[in-house]
Coordinates of C-alpha atoms and ligand atoms in Angstrom, one line a residue:
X1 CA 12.4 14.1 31.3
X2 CA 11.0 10.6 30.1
X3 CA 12.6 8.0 31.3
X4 CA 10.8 5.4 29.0
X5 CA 12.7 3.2 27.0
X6 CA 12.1 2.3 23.1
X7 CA 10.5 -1.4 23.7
X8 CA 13.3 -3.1 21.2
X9 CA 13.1 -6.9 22.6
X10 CA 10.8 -9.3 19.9
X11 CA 7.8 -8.6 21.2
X12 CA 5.4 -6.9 22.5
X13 CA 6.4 -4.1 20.3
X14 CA 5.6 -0.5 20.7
X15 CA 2.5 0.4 19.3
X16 CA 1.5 3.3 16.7
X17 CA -0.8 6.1 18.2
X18 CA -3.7 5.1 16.4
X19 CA -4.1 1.5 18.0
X20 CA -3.0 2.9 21.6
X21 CA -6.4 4.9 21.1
X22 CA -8.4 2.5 19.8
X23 CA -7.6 0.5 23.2
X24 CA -9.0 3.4 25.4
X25 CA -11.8 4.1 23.7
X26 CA -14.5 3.1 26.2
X27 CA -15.3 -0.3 26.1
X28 CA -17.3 -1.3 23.3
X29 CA -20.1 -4.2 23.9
X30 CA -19.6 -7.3 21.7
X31 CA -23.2 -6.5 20.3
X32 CA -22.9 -2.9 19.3
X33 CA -23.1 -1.9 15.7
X34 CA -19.9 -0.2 15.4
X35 CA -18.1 -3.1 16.7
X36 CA -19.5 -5.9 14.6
X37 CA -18.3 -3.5 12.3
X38 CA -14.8 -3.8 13.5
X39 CA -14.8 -7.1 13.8
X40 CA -15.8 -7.6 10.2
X41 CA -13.5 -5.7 8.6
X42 CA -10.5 -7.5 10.8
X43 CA -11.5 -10.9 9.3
X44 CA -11.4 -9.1 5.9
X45 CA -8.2 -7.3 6.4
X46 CA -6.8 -10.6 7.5
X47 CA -7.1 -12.4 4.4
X48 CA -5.4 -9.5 2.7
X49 CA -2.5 -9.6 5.4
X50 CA -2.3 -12.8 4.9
X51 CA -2.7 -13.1 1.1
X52 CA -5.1 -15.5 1.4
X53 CA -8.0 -14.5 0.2
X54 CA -10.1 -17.6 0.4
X55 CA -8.8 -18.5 3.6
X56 CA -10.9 -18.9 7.1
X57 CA -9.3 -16.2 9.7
X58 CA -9.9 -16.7 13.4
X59 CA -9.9 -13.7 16.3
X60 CA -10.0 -15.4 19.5
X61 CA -8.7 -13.9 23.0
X62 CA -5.2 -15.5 24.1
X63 CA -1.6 -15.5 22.8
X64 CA 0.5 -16.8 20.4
X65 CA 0.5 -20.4 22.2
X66 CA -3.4 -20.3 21.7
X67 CA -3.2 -20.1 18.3
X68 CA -0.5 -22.8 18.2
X69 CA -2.3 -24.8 20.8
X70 CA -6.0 -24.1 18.7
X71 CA -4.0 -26.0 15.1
X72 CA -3.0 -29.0 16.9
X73 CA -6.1 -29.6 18.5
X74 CA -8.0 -29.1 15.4
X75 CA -6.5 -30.8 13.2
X76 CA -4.7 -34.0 15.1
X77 CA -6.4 -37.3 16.0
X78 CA -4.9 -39.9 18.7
X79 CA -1.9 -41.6 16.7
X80 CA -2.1 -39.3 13.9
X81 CA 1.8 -38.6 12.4
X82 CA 3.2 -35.3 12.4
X83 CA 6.5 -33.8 11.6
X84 CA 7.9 -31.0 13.3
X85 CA 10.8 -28.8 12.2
X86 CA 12.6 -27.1 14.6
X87 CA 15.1 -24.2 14.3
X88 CA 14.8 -23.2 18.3
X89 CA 12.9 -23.0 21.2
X90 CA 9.5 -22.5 19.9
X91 CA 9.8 -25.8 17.6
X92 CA 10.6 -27.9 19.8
X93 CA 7.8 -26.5 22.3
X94 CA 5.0 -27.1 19.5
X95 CA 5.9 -31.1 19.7
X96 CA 5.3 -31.2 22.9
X97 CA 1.5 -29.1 21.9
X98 CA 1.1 -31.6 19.5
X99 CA 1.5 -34.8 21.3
X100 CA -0.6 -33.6 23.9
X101 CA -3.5 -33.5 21.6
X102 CA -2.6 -37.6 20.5
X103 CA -0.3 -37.1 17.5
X104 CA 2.8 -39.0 17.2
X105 CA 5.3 -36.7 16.7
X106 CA 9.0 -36.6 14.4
X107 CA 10.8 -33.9 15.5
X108 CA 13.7 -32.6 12.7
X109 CA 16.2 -30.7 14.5
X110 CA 18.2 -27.8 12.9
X111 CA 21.6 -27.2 14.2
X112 CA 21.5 -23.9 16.2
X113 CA 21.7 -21.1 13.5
X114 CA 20.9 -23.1 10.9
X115 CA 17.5 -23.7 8.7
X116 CA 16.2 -26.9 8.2
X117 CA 16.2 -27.2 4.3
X118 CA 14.2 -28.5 1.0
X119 CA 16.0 -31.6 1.1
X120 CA 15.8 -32.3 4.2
X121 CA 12.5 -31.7 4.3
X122 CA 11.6 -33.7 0.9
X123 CA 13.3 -36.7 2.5
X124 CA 11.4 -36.9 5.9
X125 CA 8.5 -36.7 4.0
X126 CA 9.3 -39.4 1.3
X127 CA 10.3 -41.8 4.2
X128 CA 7.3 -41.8 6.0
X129 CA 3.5 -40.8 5.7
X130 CA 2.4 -37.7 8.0
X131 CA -0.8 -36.1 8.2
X132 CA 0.6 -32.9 8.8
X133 CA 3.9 -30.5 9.7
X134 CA 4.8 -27.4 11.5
X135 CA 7.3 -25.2 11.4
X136 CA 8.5 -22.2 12.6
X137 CA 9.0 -19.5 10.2
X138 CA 10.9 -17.3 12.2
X139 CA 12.1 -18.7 15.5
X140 CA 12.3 -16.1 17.8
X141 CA 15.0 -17.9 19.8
X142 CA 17.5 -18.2 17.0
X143 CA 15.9 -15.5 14.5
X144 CA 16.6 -17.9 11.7
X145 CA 13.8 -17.9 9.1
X146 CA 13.3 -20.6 7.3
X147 CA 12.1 -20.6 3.8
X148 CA 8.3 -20.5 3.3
X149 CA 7.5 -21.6 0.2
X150 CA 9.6 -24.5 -0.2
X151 CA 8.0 -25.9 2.2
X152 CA 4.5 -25.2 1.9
X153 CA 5.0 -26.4 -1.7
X154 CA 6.6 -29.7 -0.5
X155 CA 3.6 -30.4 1.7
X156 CA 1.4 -30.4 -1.0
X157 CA 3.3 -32.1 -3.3
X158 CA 3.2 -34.9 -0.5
X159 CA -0.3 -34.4 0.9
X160 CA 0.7 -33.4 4.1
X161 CA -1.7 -30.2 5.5
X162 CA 1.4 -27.8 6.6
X163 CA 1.2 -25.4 9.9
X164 CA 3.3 -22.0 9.9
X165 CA 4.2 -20.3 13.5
X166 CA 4.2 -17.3 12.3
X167 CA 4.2 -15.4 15.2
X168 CA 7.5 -13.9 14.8
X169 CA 6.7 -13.1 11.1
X170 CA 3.3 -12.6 9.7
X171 CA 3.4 -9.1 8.5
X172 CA 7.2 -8.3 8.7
X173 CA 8.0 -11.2 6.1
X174 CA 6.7 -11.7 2.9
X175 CA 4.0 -14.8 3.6
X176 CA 2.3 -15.6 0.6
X177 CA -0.4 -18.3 2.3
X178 CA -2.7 -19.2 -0.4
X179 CA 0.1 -19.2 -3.2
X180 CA 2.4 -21.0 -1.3
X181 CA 0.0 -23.5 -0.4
X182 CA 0.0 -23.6 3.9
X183 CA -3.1 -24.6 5.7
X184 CA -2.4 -22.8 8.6
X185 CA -1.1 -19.2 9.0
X186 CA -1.0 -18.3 12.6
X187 CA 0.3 -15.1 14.6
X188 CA -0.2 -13.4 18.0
X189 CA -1.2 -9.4 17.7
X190 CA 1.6 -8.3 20.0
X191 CA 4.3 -8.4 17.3
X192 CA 5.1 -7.5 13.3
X193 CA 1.0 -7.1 13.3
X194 CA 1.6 -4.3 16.0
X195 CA -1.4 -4.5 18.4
X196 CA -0.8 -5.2 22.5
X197 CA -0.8 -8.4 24.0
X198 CA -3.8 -10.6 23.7
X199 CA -5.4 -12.0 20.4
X200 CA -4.5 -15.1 19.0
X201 CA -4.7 -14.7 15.1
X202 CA -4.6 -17.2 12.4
X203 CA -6.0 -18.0 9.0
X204 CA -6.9 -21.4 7.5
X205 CA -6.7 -23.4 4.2
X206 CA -10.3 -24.9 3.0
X207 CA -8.2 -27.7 3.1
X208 CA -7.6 -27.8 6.4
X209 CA -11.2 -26.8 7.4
X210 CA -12.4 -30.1 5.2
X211 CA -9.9 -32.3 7.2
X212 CA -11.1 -30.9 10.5
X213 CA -14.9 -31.6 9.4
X214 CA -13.7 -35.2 8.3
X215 CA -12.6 -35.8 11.9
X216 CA -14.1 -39.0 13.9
X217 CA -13.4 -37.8 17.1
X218 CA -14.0 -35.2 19.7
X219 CA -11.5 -32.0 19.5
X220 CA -9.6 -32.9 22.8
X221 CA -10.2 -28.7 24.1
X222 CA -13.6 -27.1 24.5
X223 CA -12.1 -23.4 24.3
X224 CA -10.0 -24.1 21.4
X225 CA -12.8 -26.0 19.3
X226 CA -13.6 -24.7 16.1
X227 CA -17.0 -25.6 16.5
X228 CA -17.3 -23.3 18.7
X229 CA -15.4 -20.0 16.9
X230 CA -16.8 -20.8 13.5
X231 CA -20.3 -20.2 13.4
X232 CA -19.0 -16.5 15.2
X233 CA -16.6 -15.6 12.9
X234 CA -18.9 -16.2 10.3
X235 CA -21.4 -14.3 11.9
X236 CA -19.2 -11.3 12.5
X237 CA -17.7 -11.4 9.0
X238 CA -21.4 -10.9 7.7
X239 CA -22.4 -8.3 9.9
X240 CA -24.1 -10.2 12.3
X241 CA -23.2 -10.5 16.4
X242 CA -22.2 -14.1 17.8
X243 CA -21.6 -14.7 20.9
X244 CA -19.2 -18.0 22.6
X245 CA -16.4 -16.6 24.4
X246 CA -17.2 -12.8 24.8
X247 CA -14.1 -11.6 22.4
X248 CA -11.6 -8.9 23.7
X249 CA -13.5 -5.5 22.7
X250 CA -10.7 -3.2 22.9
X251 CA -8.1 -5.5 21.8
X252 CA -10.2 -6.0 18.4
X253 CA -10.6 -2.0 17.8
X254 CA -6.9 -1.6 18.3
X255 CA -6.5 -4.7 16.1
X256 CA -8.6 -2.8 13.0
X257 CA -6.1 0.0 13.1
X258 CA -3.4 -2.1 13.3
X259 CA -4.3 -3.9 10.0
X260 CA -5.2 -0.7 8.5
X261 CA -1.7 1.3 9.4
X262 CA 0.0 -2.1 7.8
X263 CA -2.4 -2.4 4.1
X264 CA -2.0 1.7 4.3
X265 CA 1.9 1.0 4.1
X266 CA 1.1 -1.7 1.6
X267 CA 2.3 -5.5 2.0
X268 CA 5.1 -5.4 -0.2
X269 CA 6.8 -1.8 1.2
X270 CA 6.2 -2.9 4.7
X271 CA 8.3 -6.3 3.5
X272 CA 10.9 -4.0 1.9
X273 CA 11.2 -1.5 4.7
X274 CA 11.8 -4.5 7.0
X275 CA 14.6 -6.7 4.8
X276 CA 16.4 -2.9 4.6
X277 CA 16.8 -2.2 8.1
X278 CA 17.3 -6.2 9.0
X279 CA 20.0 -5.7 6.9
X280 CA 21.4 -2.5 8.2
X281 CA 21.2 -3.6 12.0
X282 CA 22.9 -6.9 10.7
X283 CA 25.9 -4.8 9.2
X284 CA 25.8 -2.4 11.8
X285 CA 26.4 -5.3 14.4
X286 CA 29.2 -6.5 12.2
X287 CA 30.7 -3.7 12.2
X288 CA 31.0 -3.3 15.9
X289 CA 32.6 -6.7 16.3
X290 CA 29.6 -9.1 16.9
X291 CA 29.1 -12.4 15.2
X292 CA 25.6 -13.8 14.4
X293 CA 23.2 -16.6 15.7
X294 CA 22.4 -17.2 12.1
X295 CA 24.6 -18.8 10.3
X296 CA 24.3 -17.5 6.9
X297 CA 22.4 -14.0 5.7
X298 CA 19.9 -16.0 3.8
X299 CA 18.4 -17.7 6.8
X300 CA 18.5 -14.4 9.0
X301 CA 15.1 -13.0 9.7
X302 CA 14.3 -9.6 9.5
X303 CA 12.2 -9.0 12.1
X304 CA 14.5 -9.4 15.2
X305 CA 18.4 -10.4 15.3
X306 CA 20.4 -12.3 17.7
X307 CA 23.9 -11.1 18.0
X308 CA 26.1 -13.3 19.8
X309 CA 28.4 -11.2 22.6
X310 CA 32.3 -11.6 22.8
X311 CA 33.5 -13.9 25.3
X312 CA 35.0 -11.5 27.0
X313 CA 31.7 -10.0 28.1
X314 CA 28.7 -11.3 30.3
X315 CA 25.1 -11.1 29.4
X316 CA 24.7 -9.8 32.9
X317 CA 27.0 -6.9 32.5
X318 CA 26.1 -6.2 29.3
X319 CA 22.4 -6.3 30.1
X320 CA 22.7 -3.9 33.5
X321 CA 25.3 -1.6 30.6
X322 CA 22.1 -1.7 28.9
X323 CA 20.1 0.0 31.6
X324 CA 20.9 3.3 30.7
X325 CA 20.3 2.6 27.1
X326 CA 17.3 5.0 25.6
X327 CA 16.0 1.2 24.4
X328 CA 15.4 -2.2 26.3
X329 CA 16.2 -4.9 24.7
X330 CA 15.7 -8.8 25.5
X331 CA 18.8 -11.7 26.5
X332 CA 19.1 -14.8 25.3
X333 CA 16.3 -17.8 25.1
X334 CA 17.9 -20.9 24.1
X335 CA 18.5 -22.9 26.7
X336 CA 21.9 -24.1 25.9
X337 CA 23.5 -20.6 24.5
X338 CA 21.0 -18.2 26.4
X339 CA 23.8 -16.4 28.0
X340 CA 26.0 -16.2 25.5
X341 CA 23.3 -13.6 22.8
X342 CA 21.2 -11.0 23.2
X343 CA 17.9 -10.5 21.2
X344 CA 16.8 -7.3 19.1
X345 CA 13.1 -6.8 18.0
X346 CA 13.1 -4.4 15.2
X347 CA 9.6 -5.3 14.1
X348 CA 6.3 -3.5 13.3
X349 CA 6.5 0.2 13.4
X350 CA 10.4 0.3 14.3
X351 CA 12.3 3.2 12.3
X352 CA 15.5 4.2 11.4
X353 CA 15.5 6.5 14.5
X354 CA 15.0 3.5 16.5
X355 CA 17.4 0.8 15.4
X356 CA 20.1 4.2 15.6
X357 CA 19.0 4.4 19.2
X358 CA 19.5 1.0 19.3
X359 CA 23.1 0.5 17.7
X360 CA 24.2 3.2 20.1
X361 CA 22.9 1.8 23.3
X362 CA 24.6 -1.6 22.5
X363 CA 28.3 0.6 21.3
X364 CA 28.2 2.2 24.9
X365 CA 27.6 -1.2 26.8
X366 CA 29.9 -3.3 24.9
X367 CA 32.3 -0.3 25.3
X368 CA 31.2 0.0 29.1
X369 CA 32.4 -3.5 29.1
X370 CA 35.8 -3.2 27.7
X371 CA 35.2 -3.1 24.0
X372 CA 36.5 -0.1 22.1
X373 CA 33.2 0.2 19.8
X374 CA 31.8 3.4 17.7
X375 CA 28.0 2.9 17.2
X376 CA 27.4 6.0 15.8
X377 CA 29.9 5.2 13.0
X378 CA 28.6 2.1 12.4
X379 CA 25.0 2.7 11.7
X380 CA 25.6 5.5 9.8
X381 CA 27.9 2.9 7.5
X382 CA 25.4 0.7 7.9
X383 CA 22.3 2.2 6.9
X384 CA 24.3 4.1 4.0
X385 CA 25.1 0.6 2.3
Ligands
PMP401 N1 6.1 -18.9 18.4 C1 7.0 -17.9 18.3 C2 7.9 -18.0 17.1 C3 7.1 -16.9 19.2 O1 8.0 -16.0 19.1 C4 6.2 -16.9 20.3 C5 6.4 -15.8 21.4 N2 7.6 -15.2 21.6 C6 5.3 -17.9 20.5 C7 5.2 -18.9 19.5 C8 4.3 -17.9 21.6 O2 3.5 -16.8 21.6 P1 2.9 -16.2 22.9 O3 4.1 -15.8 23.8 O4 2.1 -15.0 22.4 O5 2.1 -17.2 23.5

């Protein structure tokens, strides 16, 4: 009998069938025909992903910090203002990425479960003038989302080029970049997208591609230049071979299935399917007794959730309950609470089946700790509702 677990933590996620394949297919040369292909059509589906069809995507090898890393280098000068919002761990780690590439840095802290909001946001930027802000659309800490739009459309009402870390949401929440008005779109492959480890993905604004022309100086990383990655995806998006940094082969197959499997679902199911079982794992937690990092339903994300455990119970018994579990799931990351939650990635590909596994898994070790809890009751409530 198996003894693999569902991989339930927020990311890497399991993978469909189709992009496992498409990584052992035998390597494929970053020349060959059938990959420039590939590559072409991934730049395509990106702007579809991302509904932004006028957009500039990038495909470079690295993770999620690459693509957060390859933003700020781009597009900040030495003494250049920025304003960062932060609703966790991953906010506040972007203003430290930013001030190492010169900018000057405002970081807006959320209290922990909580969203930054409009207003807040309206009056940072009508007290001072930045040249850009982040934010994190779903911090994968807290798994509060913060609301998209409103900000992207504050940014251009105020001038200010806007950079969404999307790693935790592009492709499980609804992201309407050109609409909405965000210069930059970024992800990593291993999550809602639904490809392994390895590609740092991110679309950009004309906007922000004008701004990075118009800049006086040197961008402060060779690697993460877009000088360099330009010219190539424009060469692959037009059928031609480019060659920089030799791009991760496999990774980039496994990448075209993945944005296939998620246009073949459609953008606006895939959203739907994801805000219904959110929803259901949310009440299904509820139900067994556990309380919420986010503070309100309208800031909780739907790609992972962050119940909070009773005092009673450790996060190291809970976690080694866990163990026999037919899912592994991921503790805490905020510093300051980390032992006190527990993280659930239902992202991607993730099911029904799987967040009932899931529900389950966590019923027997809280109950293996003392609780008295019925999971099997409480996702069938929950996924009725
Ligand atoms: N931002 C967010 C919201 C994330 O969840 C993560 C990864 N968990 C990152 C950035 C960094 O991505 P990576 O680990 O791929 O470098």
């Amino acid at each position: 009998m198996s003894t693999r677990k569902r991989l339930m933590i927020p990311g890497p996620i399991e993978c469909e069938a189709n992009v496992l394949a498409a990584m052992g297919e035998p390597v494929p040369g970053h020349t060959a025909p059938g990959f420039i292909a590939s590559f072409g059509q991934c730049l395509k589906m990106m702007k579809q992903v991302w509904q932004c069809p006028s957009g500039q995507p990038f495909i470079i090898a690295g993770s999620g910090t690459l693509a957060l890393e390859m933003a700020a280098a781009n597009l900040t000068e030495e003494g250049d203002h920025a304003l960062v919002l932060s609703t966790g761990y991953f906010g506040e780690r972007y203003a430290r990425i930013l001030e190492r590439h010169g900018a000057k840095v405002t970081l807006l802290e959320a209290k922990t479960g909580h969203a930054i909001t409009a207003r807040q946001v309206e009056e940072a930027l009508s007290t001072k003038k930045y040249k850009l802000m982040s934010f994190t659309h779903v911090d994968t800490s807290t798994a509060v989302k913060m609301d998209a739009q409103s900000i992207g459309e504050l940014g251009n009402k105020h001038g200010v080029m806007t950079i969404l870390d999307g790693v935790c949401s592009v492709a499980g929440e609804n992201i309407r970049q050109e609409e909405w008005g965000i210069d930059v779109v970024l992800t990593a492959s291993q999550k809602a997208i639904g490809v392994p480890p390895g590609l740092a993905l991110m679309v950009v604004s004309d906007k922000a591609i004008q701004a990075w022309k118009e800049r006086k100086t040197l961008v402060r990383s060779y690697y993460a230049d877009w000088t360099n990655w330009l010219p190539i995806m424009e060469a692959y998006e037009t059928g031609k071979p480019a060659y920089f940094g030799t791009p991760a082969t496999n990774l980039v197959k496994a990448l075209e299935k993945g944005l296939e499997n998620i246009i073949n679902e459609g953008l606006e199911a895939r959203f739907d399917r994801h805000n219904r079982l959110g929803k259901a794992f949310r009440t299904a937690m509820s139900l067994l007794g556990l309380d919420m990092i986010p503070a309100s339903e309208e800031v909780s994300a739907n790609t992972l959730s962050a119940p909070i455990l009773p005092e009673t119970i450790s996060l190291p018994d809970f976690m080694q309950a866990m163990g026999s579990a037919k899912v592994a799931i991921a503790g805490g990351l905020l510093p300051e609470i980390k032992t006190r939650y527990f993280r659930v990635g239902h992202m991607g590909s993730a099911d029904k089946e799987d967040l009932r596994l899931c529900v389950e898994g966590i019923a027997f070790a809280l109950n293996e700790c003392g609780m008295n809890a019925n999971g099997e009751k409480a996702w069938r409530t929950a996924i009725a509702e």
